[in-house]
XYZ file of C-alpha atoms in Angstrom:
568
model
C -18.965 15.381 -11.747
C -17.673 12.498 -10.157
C -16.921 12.137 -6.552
C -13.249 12.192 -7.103
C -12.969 15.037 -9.407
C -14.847 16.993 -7.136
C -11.986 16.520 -4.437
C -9.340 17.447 -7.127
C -11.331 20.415 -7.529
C -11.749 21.175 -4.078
C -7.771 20.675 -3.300
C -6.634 22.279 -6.308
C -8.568 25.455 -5.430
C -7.461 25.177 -1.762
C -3.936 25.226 -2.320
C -4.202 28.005 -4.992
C -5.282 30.770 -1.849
C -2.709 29.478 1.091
C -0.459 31.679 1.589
C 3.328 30.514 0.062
C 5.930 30.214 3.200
C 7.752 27.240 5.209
C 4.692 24.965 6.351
C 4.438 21.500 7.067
C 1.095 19.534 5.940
C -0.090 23.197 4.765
C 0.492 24.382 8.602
C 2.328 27.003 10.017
C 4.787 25.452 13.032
C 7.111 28.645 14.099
C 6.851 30.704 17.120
C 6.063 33.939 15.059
C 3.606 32.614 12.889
C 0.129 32.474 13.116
C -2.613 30.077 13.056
C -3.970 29.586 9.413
C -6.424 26.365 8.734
C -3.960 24.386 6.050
C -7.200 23.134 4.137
C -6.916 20.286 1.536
C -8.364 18.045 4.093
C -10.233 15.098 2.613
C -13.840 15.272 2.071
C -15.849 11.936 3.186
C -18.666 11.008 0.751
C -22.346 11.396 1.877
C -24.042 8.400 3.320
C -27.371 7.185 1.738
C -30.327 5.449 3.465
C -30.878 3.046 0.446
C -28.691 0.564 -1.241
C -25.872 1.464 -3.524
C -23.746 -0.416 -6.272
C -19.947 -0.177 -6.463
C -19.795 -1.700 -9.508
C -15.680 -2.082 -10.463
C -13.694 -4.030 -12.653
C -9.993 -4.109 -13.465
C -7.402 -6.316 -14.754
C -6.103 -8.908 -13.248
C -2.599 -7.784 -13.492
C -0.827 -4.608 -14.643
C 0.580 -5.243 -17.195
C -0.705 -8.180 -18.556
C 2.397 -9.079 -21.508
C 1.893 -11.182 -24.582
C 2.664 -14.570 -23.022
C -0.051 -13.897 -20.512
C -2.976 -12.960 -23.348
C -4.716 -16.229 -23.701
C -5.003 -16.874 -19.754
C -5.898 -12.699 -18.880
C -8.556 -12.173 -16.438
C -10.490 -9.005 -15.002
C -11.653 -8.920 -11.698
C -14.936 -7.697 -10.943
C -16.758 -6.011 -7.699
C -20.176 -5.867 -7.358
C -20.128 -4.620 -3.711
C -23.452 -3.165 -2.132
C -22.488 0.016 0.031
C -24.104 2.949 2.092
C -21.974 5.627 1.192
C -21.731 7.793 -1.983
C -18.056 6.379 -2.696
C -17.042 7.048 -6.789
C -19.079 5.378 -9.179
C -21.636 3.924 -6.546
C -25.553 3.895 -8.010
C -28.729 2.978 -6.389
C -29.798 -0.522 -7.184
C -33.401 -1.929 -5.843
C -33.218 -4.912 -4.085
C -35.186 -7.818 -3.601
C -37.490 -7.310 -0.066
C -36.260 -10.519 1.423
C -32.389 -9.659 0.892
C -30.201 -8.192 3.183
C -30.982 -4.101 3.280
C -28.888 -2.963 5.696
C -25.020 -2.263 5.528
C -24.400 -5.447 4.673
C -21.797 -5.864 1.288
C -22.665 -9.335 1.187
C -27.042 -9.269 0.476
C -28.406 -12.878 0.340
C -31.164 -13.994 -2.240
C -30.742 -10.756 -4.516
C -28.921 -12.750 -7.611
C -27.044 -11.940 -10.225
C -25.531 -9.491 -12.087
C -24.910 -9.998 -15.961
C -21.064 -8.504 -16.113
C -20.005 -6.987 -20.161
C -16.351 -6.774 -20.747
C -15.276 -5.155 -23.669
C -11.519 -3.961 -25.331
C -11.786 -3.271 -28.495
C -13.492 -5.983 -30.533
C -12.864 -8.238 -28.102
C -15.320 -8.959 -25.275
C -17.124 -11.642 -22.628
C -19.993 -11.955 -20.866
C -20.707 -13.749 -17.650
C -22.821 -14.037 -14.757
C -21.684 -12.418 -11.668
C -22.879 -12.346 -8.089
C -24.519 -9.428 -6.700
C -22.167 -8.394 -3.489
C -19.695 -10.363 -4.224
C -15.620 -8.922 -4.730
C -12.783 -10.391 -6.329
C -14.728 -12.149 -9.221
C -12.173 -13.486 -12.176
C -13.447 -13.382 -15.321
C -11.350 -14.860 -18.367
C -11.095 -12.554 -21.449
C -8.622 -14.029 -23.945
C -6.916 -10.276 -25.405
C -4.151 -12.083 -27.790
C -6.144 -10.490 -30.708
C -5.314 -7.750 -29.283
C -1.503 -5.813 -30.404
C 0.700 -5.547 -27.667
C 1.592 -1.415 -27.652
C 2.783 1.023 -24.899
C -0.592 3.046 -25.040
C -3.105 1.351 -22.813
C -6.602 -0.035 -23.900
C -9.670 1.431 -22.830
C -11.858 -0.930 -21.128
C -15.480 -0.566 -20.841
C -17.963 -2.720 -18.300
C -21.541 -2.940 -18.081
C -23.148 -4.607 -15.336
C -26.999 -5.716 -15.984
C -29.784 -6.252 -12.975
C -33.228 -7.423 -13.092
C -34.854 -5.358 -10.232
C -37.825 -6.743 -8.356
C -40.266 -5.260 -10.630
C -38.858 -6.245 -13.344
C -36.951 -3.660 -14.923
C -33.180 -3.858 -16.102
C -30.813 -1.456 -13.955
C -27.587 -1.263 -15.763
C -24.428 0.182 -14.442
C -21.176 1.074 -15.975
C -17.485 1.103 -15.080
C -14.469 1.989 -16.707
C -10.553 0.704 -16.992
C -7.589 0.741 -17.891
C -5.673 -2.705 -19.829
C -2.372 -2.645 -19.908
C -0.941 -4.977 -22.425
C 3.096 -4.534 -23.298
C 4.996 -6.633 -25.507
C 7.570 -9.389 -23.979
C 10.405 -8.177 -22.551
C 13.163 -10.806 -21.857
C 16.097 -8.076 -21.608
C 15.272 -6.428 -18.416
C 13.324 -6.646 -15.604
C 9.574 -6.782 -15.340
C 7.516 -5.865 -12.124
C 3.551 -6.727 -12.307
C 1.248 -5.647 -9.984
C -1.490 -8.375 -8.923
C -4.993 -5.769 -9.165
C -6.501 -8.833 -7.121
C -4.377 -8.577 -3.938
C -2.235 -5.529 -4.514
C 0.947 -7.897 -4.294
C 3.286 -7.258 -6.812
C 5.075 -10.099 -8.826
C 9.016 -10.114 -10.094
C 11.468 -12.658 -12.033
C 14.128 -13.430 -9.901
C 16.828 -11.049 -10.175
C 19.803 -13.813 -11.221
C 17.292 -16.511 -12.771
C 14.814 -14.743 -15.045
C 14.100 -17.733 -16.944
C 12.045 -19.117 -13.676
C 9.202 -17.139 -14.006
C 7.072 -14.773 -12.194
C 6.551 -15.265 -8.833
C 4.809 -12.841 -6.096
C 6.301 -11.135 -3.908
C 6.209 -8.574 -0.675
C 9.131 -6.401 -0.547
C 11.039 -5.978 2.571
C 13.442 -3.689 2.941
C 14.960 -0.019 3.878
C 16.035 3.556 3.020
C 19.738 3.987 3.022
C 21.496 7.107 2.202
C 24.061 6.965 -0.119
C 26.009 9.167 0.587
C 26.288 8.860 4.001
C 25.824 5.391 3.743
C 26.271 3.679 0.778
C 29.067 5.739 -0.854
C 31.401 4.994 1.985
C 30.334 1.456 2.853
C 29.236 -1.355 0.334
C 29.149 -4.146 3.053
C 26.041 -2.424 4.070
C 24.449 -3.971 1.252
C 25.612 -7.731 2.149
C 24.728 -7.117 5.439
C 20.908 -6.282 4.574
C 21.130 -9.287 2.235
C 22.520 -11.237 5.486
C 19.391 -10.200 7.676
C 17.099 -11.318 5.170
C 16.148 -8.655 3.114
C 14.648 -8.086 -0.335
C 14.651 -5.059 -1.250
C 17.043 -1.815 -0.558
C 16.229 1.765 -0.853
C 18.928 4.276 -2.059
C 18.255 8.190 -0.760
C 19.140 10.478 -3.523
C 21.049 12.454 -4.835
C 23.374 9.851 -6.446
C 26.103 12.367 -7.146
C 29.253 9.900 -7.393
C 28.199 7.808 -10.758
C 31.094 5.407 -10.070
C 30.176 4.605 -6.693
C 26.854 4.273 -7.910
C 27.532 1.995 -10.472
C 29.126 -0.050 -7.832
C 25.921 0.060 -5.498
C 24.077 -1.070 -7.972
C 26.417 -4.090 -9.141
C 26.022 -5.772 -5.976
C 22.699 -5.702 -5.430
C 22.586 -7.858 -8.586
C 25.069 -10.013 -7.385
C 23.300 -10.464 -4.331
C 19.676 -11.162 -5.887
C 18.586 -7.498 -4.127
C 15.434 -5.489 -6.125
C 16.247 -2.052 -6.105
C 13.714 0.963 -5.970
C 14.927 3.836 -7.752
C 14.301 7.163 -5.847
C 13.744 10.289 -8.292
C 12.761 12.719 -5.394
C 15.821 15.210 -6.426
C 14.348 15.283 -9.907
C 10.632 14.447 -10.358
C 9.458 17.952 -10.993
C 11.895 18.742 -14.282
C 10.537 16.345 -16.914
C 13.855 16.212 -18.492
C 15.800 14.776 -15.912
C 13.350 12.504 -14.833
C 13.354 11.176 -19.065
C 16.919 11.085 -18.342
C 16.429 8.850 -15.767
C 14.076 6.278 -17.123
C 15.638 5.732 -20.421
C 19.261 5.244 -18.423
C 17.928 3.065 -15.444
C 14.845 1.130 -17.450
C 16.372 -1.406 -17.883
C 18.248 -2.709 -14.798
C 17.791 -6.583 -13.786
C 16.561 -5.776 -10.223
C 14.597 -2.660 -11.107
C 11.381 -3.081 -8.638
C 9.533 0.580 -8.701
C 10.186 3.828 -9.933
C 9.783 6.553 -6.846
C 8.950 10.168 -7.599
C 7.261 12.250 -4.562
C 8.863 11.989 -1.450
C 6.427 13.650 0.954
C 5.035 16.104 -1.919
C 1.827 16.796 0.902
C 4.594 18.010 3.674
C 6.584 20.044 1.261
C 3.645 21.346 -0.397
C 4.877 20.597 -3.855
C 2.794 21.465 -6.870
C -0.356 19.313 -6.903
C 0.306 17.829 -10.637
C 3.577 17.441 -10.429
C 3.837 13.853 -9.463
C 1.307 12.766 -11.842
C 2.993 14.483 -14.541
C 6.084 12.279 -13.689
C 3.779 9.552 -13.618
C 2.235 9.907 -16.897
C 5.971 10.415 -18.537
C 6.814 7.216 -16.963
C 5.200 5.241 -18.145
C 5.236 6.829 -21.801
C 8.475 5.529 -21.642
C 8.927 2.426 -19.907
C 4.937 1.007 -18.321
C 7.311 -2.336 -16.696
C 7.600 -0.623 -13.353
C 4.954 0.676 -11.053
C 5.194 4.067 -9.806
C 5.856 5.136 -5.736
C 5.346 8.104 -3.929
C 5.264 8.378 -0.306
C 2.560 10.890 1.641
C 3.870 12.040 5.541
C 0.208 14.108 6.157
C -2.599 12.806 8.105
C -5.098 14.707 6.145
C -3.379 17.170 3.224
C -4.318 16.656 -0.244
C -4.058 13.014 -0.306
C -6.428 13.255 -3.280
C -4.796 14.913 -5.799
C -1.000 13.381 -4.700
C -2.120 10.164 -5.232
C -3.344 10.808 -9.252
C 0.483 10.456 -9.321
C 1.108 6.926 -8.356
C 0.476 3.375 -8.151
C 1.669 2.736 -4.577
C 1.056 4.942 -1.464
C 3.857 4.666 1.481
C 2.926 6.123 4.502
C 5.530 7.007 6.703
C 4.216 8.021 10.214
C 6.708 7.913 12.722
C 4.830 8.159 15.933
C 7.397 6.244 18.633
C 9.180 8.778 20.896
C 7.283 12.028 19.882
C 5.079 14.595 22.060
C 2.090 14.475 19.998
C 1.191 17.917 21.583
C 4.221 20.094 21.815
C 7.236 20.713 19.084
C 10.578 20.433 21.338
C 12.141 21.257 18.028
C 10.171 24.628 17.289
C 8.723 24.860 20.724
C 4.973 25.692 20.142
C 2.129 23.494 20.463
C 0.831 20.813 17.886
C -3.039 21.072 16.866
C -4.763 20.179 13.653
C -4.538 23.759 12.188
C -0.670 24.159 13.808
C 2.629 22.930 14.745
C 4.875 20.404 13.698
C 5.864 17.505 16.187
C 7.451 14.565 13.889
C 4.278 13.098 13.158
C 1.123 14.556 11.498
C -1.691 14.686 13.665
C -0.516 11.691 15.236
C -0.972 10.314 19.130
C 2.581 9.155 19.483
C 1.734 5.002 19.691
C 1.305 2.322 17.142
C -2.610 3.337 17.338
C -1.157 5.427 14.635
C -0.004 3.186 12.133
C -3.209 1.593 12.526
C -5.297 4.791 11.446
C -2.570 5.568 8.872
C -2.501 2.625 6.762
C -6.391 2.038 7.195
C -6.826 5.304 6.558
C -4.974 5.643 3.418
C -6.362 2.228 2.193
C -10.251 3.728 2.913
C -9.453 6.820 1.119
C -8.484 4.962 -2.029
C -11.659 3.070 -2.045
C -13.312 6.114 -1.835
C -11.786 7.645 -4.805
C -12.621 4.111 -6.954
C -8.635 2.802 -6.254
C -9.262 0.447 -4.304
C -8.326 -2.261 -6.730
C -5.603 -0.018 -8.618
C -3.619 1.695 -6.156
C -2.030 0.127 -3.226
C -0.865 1.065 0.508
C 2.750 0.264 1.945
C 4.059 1.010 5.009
C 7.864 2.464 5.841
C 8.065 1.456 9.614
C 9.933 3.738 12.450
C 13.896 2.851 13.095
C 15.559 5.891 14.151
C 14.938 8.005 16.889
C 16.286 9.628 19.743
C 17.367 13.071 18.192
C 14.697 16.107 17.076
C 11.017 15.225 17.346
C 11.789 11.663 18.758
C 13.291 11.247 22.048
C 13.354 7.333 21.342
C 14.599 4.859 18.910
C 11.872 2.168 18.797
C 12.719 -1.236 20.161
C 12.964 -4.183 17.612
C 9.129 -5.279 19.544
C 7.806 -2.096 18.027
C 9.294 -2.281 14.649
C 7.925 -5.784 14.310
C 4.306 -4.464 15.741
C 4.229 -1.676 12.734
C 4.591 -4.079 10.239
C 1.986 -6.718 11.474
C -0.539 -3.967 12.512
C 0.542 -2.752 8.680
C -0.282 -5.839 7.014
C -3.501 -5.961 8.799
C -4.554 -2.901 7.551
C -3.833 -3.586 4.280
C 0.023 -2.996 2.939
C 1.382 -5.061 0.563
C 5.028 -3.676 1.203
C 7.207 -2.284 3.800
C 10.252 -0.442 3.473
C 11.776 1.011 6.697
C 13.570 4.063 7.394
C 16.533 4.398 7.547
C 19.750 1.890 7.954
C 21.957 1.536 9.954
C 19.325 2.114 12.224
C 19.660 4.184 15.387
C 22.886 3.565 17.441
C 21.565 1.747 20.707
C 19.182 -0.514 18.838
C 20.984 -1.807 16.423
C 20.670 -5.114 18.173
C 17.053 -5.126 18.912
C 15.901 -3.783 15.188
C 17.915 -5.951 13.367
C 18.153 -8.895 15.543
C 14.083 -9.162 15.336
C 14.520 -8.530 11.526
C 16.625 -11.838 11.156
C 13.566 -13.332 12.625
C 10.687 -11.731 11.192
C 11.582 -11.413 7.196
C 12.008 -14.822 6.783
C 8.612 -15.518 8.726
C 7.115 -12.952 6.173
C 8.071 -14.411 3.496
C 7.520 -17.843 4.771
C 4.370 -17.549 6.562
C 3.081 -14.367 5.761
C 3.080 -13.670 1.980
C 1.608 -16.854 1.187
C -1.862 -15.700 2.268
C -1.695 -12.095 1.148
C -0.532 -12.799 -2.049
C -3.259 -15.381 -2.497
C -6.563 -13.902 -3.838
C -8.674 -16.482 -2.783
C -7.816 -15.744 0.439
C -10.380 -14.352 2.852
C -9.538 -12.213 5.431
C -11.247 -10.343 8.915
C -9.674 -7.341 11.060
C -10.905 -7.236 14.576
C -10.011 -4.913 17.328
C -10.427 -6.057 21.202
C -9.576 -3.893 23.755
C -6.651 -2.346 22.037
C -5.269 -5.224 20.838
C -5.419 -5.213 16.944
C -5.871 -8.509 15.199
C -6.027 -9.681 11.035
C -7.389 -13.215 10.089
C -6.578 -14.912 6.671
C -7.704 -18.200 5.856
C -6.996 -19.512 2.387
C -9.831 -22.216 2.572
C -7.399 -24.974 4.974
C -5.362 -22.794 7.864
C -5.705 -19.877 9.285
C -3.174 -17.327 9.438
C -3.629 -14.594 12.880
C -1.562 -11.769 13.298
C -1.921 -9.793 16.487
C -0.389 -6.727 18.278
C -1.395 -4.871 21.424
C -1.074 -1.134 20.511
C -1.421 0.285 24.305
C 0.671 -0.160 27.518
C -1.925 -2.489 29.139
C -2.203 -6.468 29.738
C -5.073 -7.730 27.466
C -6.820 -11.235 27.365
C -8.096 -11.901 24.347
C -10.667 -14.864 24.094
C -10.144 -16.786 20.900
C -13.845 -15.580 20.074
C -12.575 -12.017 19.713
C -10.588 -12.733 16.740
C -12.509 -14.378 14.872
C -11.287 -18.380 16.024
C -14.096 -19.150 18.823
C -13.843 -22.441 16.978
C -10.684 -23.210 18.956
C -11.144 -26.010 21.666
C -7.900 -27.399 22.204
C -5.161 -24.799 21.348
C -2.181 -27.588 21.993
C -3.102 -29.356 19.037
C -4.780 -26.439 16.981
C -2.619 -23.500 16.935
C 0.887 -23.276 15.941
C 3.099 -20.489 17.241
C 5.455 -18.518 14.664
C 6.257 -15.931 16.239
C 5.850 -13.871 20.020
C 7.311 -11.329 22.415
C 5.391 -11.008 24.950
C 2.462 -12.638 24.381
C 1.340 -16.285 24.926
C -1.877 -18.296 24.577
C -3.787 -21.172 26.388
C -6.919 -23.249 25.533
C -9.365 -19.953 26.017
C -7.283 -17.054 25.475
C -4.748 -15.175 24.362
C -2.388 -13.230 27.064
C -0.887 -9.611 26.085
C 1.607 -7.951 28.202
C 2.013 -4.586 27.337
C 3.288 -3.881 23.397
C 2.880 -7.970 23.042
C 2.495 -9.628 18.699
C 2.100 -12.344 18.172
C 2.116 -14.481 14.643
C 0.154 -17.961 14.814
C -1.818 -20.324 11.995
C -4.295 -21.997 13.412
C -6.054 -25.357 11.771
C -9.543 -25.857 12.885
């Protein structure tokens, strides 16, 4: 049994014993309930003293269509671990490479990669440790059909004595017939990123992209007030959110018209209906084929609500039965509560941790404490800071590694912009909104979608007045290096102060955000640029509040980000 269906296992017959009443993450949070352990937690794989291969290999993109075949690639992982994570095998290596916990081992050669669909197949030479390794495999002999292709990999090793190790991995291909009459959203397996035809200009092309956007309720919202759409458009926005249920089809209608007009993807929210099959066919066949159809969303919070454990990937599976053009959302509130079988049911993982404003340690909603095993303060097992968005999004991001996602299944973030009412006795400022989605993309999401708007009355200002700035910068400065897969990148941590490094082979792109209430220096050194010896001429400031830099350092007053490129 593999590692990850032992989890399934493990959750499934978990969940099966707890005792059905109103939890939260599996735990009791009343005054006249008791303590019961919610379970589900997940399980971290054994470590092993010798060397391990992760040997993966995926698509390039899902899906790949018909006027892609003759340019299709796989990528290919040949990482060398420490940890039992799915699919990992021991592997001998040479006594003068790298044994230790390296990923990267020096002098231990190649690996001969197989690639096989069908009659169609490659060969090539691959090296050993190495990630993100594009081999061609022309699939137009292939039929384009809705079912996808099994894909088999073999991976061959001459060991130091000799013998052949060989190692096997399968996957999934993808491969849909053109589709020139609605829209088409591909997900990039070798960044995560997806990529999208503009809304109003199909013919253009696909182009990647990293959605930016919010929740809005419609009803409350959206119904009432349409303007709310120009004015996301207006602050930069790509993307927009609509809360369920959608009970006015008119006004719907109408929603959905101008965010057409205005060039806005839309992600289609099936919370109200994911669990009844019918509806959610209903769904698909009537919204399929919208222009600026980005994702399909089923689960929202499924792990808080305790909903069935299948139940989102039996939406998934339906979806894409009948359409495969969309990738599929859910979004998981829990810090630790059967992340492994909730995420069977999707392509993209949102957390949405909302730590700013909250007692971490007592409910002034239910009044009782907060522990692992108890309570309910607004945020799962959180500390109330950004250190939490930080161990959210990394966290997520490990797990799916663990599980053999890591190229399939992506993390995005929905940052904080409401408060002051229940749990949260704050409303972030606009600083702290724009920290959770640079410590985000640091730790790995490829999205961000924030909850809700209008935000918060008393920060309207702040939030949105930082959004003007900052989307445009993402898109600008940001998104070119994510999206670019031969991009390398480095996460570094320095007295609080959490830092991500891309550099795409000419500049370096540095994100940076103080997560505690202190001043920090930060030599250059510390993030990875020690290279730096005159920062005038050398680094280029996009973006601060509070934060600055000299020739040596940079300065951090409390809460302080920072967004620089640097070329050395």
């Amino acid at each position: 049994m593999s590692f990850r269906k032992y989890l399934l296992v493990l959750a499934t017959s978990v969940s099966t014993v707890l005792a059905q009443g109103q939890t939260w993450c599996g735990k009791n949070y009343m005054a006249n309930q008791t303590v019961v352990p919610p379970g589900g937690q997940f399980v971290l794989p054994p470590q092993s003293n010798d060397s391990l291969l992760a040997f993966r290999c995926a698509p390039g993109f899902r899906p790949y269509l018909e006027e892609d075949a003759k340019t299709a690639v796989f990528v290919v992982d040949t990482r060398i671990v420490y940890d039992w994570i799915d699919g990992a095998s021991p592997i001998s290596l040479p006594s003068n490479s790298t044994n230790s916990t390296s990923q990267s081992p020096s002098n231990a050669g190649n690996v001969t990669v197989t690639i096989k669909v069908g009659d169609v197949h490659t060969t090539q030479s691959v090296p050993l440790g190495a990630t993100g390794i594009q081999v061609p495999l022309d699939i137009s002999k292939l039929i384009a059909q809705k079912t996808p292709y099994h894909v088999d990999c073999t991976a061959s090793y001459r060991t130091p004595s000799s013998n052949t190790q060989k190692y096997f991995a399968n996957a999934s291909l993808l491969y849909l017939p053109d589709n020139n009459s609605s829209s088409i959203t591909k997900t990039d397996l070798r960044t995560g990123s997806l990529w999208v035809r503009p809304v109003n200009n199909p013919g253009s092309g696909f182009r990647p992209f990293i959605p930016q956007g919010f929740y809005v309720s419609f009803d409350q919202y959206l119904a009432k007030n349409l303007s709310l759409i120009d004015q996301l458009k207006a602050d930069g926005f790509n993307t927009i959110h609509p809360i369920p249920p959608y009970d006015n089809a008119t006004i719907f209608e109408q929603v959905l018209n101008r965010t057409i007009e205005l060039g806005l993807y839309i992600i289609f929210d099936m919370r109200s209906n994911y669990q009844n099959l019918t509806a959610t066919a209903d769904l698909v066949n009537t919204y399929k084929s919208l222009p600026n159809l980005l994702t399909w969303e089923t689960a929202h919070e499924p792990d808080g609500n305790s909903d069935p454990l299948t139940a989102a990937k039996q939406a998934y599976d339906l979806i894409y039965q009948m359409d495969g053009y969309h990738p599929v959302s859910i979004v998981l509130n829990c810090e630790d509560y059967n992340f492994s079988p909730y995420v069977e049911g999707a392509d993209i993982v949102l957390e949405d941790a909302y730590p700013i404003g909250i007692n971490a340690t007592y409910s002034p909603v239910w009044n009782t404490p907060c522990t692992p095993d108890f309570g309910h303060c607004g945020c799962d097992n959180c500390q109330g800071g950004l250190i939490d968005i930080k161990a959210r999004v990394q966290t997520y991001k490990n797990r799916l590694d663990i599980l053999g996602y890591g190229r399939t299944k992506t993390v995005w973030t929905t940052p904080q912009a409401f408060g002051s009412g229940a749990y949260w006795n704050t409303t972030p400022t606009g600083q702290q909104w724009a920290a959770i989605d640079l410590i985000s993309f640091n730790h790995g999401a490829m999205g961000s979608m924030s909850y809700q708007y209008p935000t918060t009355t008393g920060n309207v200002t702040t939030i949105e007045g930082t959004a003007t700035n900052l989307t445009a910068i993402v898109t600008q400065n940001i998104q070119p290096f994510l999206v670019d897969p031969r991009a390398t990148f480095s996460v570094y941590n320095y007295q609080g102060v959490d830092a991500g490094l891309w550099n795409n082979g000419t500049t370096y792109l540095l994100l940076v955000a103080n997560t505690l209430n202190d001043e920090v220096i930060v030599p250059w050194s510390a993030v990875g640029l020690g290279q730096i010896t005159n920062a005038t001429a050398q680094v280029q400031r996009i973006f601060s509040v509070a934060q600055n830099f000299n020739v040596s350092s940079l300065n951090f007053r409390p809460g302080g980000i920072g967004i620089y490129t640097a070329t050395l």
